[in-house]
Short mmCIF file of C-alpha atoms and ligand atoms in Angstrom, two decimals:
data_model
loop_
_atom_site.label_atom_id
_atom_site.label_comp_id
_atom_site.label_asym_id
_atom_site.label_seq_id
_atom_site.Cartn_x
_atom_site.Cartn_y
_atom_site.Cartn_z
CA MET A 66 0.21 0.06 0.06
CA ASP A 67 1.11 3.55 -0.77
CA PRO A 68 2.97 4.90 2.54
CA ALA A 69 0.55 7.79 2.16
CA ALA A 70 -2.55 5.47 2.43
CA ARG A 71 -5.22 6.66 4.80
CA SER A 72 -6.86 3.62 6.94
CA THR A 73 -9.94 4.04 5.05
CA ASP A 74 -8.03 3.74 1.55
CA VAL A 75 -8.01 0.41 -0.24
CA VAL A 76 -5.88 -1.18 -2.73
CA VAL A 77 -7.84 -1.92 -6.32
CA ASP A 78 -6.31 -4.41 -8.66
CA LEU A 79 -8.38 -4.74 -11.66
CA GLU A 80 -7.66 -5.01 -15.38
CA VAL A 81 -8.93 -2.28 -17.60
CA ASN A 82 -8.65 -2.15 -21.31
CA GLY A 83 -6.75 -5.36 -20.98
CA ARG A 84 -4.23 -3.63 -18.94
CA ARG A 85 -3.26 -4.22 -15.22
CA GLU A 86 -3.84 -1.53 -13.18
CA VAL A 87 -3.05 -1.39 -9.28
CA HIS A 88 -4.22 1.74 -7.39
CA THR A 89 -4.50 2.89 -3.85
CA VAL A 90 -7.86 4.69 -3.68
CA PRO A 91 -10.35 5.98 -0.86
CA ALA A 92 -12.75 3.18 -0.37
CA ARG A 93 -15.80 5.15 -1.37
CA THR A 94 -14.35 5.65 -4.90
CA LEU A 95 -16.71 4.97 -7.65
CA LEU A 96 -15.86 2.84 -10.45
CA VAL A 97 -16.59 5.76 -12.47
CA HIS A 98 -14.39 8.62 -10.84
CA PHE A 99 -11.52 5.49 -10.56
CA LEU A 100 -11.50 5.20 -14.59
CA ARG A 101 -11.80 8.74 -15.34
CA GLU A 102 -9.46 10.01 -12.25
CA ASN A 103 -7.07 7.46 -11.97
CA LEU A 104 -6.48 6.05 -15.15
CA GLY A 105 -7.53 9.40 -17.27
CA LEU A 106 -10.23 7.48 -19.37
CA THR A 107 -12.84 10.44 -19.75
CA GLY A 108 -14.96 8.63 -22.53
CA THR A 109 -16.80 7.68 -19.32
CA HIS A 110 -18.55 10.25 -18.34
CA VAL A 111 -20.35 11.40 -15.59
CA GLY A 112 -24.33 12.76 -16.19
CA CYS A 113 -25.76 12.42 -12.90
CA ASP A 114 -24.08 10.07 -10.52
CA THR A 115 -27.51 8.81 -9.22
CA THR A 116 -27.94 5.74 -12.03
CA GLN A 117 -30.22 7.68 -14.29
CA CYS A 118 -28.25 8.78 -16.89
CA GLY A 119 -26.10 5.58 -18.52
CA ALA A 120 -23.59 8.21 -19.42
CA CYS A 121 -21.10 6.42 -17.46
CA THR A 122 -21.98 2.80 -18.86
CA VAL A 123 -18.93 0.47 -19.09
CA GLU A 124 -18.27 -3.29 -19.72
CA LEU A 125 -17.47 -5.22 -16.42
CA ASP A 126 -16.82 -8.64 -17.06
CA GLY A 127 -18.34 -8.63 -20.46
CA VAL A 128 -21.47 -7.15 -19.23
CA ALA A 129 -22.73 -3.31 -19.52
CA VAL A 130 -23.20 -1.86 -16.20
CA LYS A 131 -23.37 1.80 -15.08
CA SER A 132 -19.99 2.33 -13.57
CA CYS A 133 -21.59 4.87 -10.96
CA THR A 134 -23.57 2.28 -9.37
CA VAL A 135 -20.60 -0.05 -8.56
CA LEU A 136 -17.61 0.84 -5.99
CA ALA A 137 -13.90 0.60 -7.65
CA ALA A 138 -13.10 -1.74 -4.75
CA GLN A 139 -16.30 -4.00 -6.03
CA ALA A 140 -14.59 -4.18 -9.43
CA ALA A 141 -11.09 -5.74 -8.14
CA GLY A 142 -9.99 -8.98 -10.10
CA SER A 143 -12.57 -7.96 -12.87
CA SER A 144 -12.27 -7.01 -15.90
CA VAL A 145 -13.39 -3.54 -17.40
CA ARG A 146 -13.97 -2.19 -21.14
CA THR A 147 -14.41 1.33 -21.62
CA ILE A 148 -15.48 3.25 -24.53
CA GLU A 149 -11.85 3.84 -25.17
CA ASP A 150 -10.99 0.02 -26.16
CA VAL A 151 -14.27 -1.04 -28.42
CA SER A 152 -13.02 0.23 -31.64
CA LEU A 153 -9.46 -1.13 -30.89
CA GLY A 154 -8.22 -3.42 -33.64
CA THR A 155 -11.48 -2.61 -36.18
CA GLU A 156 -10.64 -2.31 -39.85
CA ASN A 157 -11.40 1.64 -39.89
CA GLY A 158 -11.32 2.19 -36.51
CA LEU A 159 -14.69 2.19 -35.60
CA ASP A 160 -16.86 -0.15 -33.73
CA PRO A 161 -19.74 -1.58 -35.90
CA VAL A 162 -22.21 0.38 -33.35
CA GLN A 163 -20.24 3.39 -33.71
CA GLN A 164 -20.09 3.34 -37.48
CA ALA A 165 -23.90 2.91 -37.57
CA PHE A 166 -24.19 6.04 -35.07
CA TRP A 167 -22.22 7.97 -37.52
CA ASP A 168 -23.98 6.51 -40.49
CA GLU A 169 -27.18 7.28 -39.14
CA HIS A 170 -26.42 10.82 -37.41
CA GLY A 171 -26.93 8.85 -33.94
CA LEU A 172 -25.55 11.79 -31.98
CA GLN A 173 -25.46 15.80 -31.70
CA CYS A 174 -23.52 16.82 -28.43
CA GLY A 175 -22.20 13.40 -27.80
CA PHE A 176 -22.09 13.38 -24.19
CA CYS A 177 -24.73 10.24 -24.01
CA THR A 178 -22.76 8.84 -26.66
CA PRO A 179 -20.26 6.36 -25.23
CA GLY A 180 -22.89 4.98 -22.64
CA MET A 181 -25.48 4.79 -25.86
CA VAL A 182 -22.61 2.75 -27.97
CA LEU A 183 -22.13 0.37 -25.02
CA ALA A 184 -25.66 -0.32 -24.12
CA VAL A 185 -26.35 -0.98 -27.70
CA ARG A 186 -23.59 -3.50 -27.67
CA GLN A 187 -25.31 -5.11 -24.93
CA LEU A 188 -28.40 -5.17 -26.48
CA LEU A 189 -27.29 -6.99 -29.47
CA ARG A 190 -25.13 -9.17 -26.99
CA ASP A 191 -29.07 -10.01 -25.57
CA ASN A 192 -30.93 -9.83 -28.65
CA PRO A 193 -29.16 -9.45 -32.22
CA LYS A 194 -32.32 -8.69 -34.02
CA PRO A 195 -34.49 -6.20 -31.77
CA THR A 196 -37.49 -4.71 -33.22
CA ASP A 197 -37.86 -1.06 -32.97
CA ASP A 198 -39.74 -1.21 -29.60
CA GLU A 199 -36.86 -3.50 -28.27
CA VAL A 200 -34.40 -1.15 -28.97
CA ARG A 201 -36.32 1.55 -27.34
CA HIS A 202 -36.79 -0.55 -24.24
CA GLY A 203 -32.89 -1.99 -24.24
CA ILE A 204 -31.81 1.67 -24.18
CA ASP A 205 -34.49 3.13 -21.60
CA GLY A 206 -31.50 3.48 -18.90
CA ASN A 207 -29.75 5.87 -21.03
CA LEU A 208 -30.75 9.61 -21.46
CA CYS A 209 -30.14 11.62 -24.19
CA ARG A 210 -30.89 15.48 -24.10
CA CYS A 211 -30.54 15.86 -28.14
CA THR A 212 -31.46 13.84 -30.09
CA GLY A 213 -35.04 12.71 -29.61
CA TYR A 214 -33.72 8.98 -30.15
CA GLN A 215 -35.03 8.39 -33.41
CA ASN A 216 -31.48 8.45 -35.00
CA ILE A 217 -30.00 6.16 -31.84
CA VAL A 218 -32.83 3.56 -32.77
CA ALA A 219 -31.98 3.67 -36.17
CA ALA A 220 -28.47 3.30 -35.20
CA ALA A 221 -29.18 0.18 -33.36
CA LEU A 222 -31.43 -1.35 -35.92
CA LYS A 223 -28.93 -0.67 -38.85
CA ALA A 224 -25.65 -2.36 -36.36
CA ALA A 225 -28.31 -5.44 -36.13
CA SER A 226 -28.87 -5.50 -39.62
CA THR A 227 -25.21 -5.13 -40.54
CA GLN A 228 -24.04 -7.99 -37.57
CA GLU A 229 -21.85 -10.80 -38.98
CA PRO A 230 -24.23 -13.73 -38.46
CA ALA A 231 -21.19 -15.51 -36.85
CA THR A 232 -21.35 -13.22 -33.88
CA THR A 233 -25.55 -13.45 -33.60
CA LYS A 234 -26.79 -15.73 -31.32
CA ALA A 235 -28.68 -18.73 -33.30
CA THR A 236 -32.05 -18.09 -31.62
CA SER A 237 -33.25 -14.52 -32.06
CA THR A 238 -36.17 -13.57 -29.19
CA ALA A 239 -37.15 -10.99 -31.41
CA LYS A 240 -40.97 -10.84 -32.59
CA ALA A 241 -41.68 -9.65 -35.64
CA ASP A 242 -45.37 -7.85 -34.44
S1 FES B 296 -23.69 8.91 -14.17
FE1 FES B 296 -24.13 6.83 -13.83
S2 FES B 296 -26.40 6.51 -14.58
FE2 FES B 296 -25.50 8.69 -15.04
S1 FES B 297 -26.40 13.85 -28.04
FE1 FES B 297 -26.32 15.28 -26.70
S2 FES B 297 -27.18 14.56 -24.72
FE2 FES B 297 -27.13 12.71 -26.59
#
């Protein structure tokens, strides 16, 4: 432990974007603040701090979570993926969901976009061929103050339509009605 550490500090040891990170932080540090302030990963945004906006969404052990609802200490031993990592290794520098947001003009100020992209990625893992209604339901934990959601839904549907068959589940739960 850091010699300057206080008795209320904890050592957080986890993997972020494929890299091991070990930091001593106050026990009450939220994961979102750990990512932004300790690691400088400011693509993860803070819109509310009260679990309402979804701007802070990251992937924790492969599942989208609001990182303002998780203490950094609770993520110890886990693997976190942030928006900075999702496009790495892609052919054109954009994850397919990011590309669909680009194509469908799914953003204006962009504040909600990192969280939206990660929420849509989760939606498409759970339901590779969602209907319009299912997309709206799937992103209802993420708020956007600019777009009116129409183009975000269009982007999610476009991403679904362009997904590689190998990455989709064999049986879709989507209904055609
Ligand atoms: S900052 Fe986490 S839900 Fe708004
Ligand atoms: S694009 Fe501005 S909040 Fe969504």
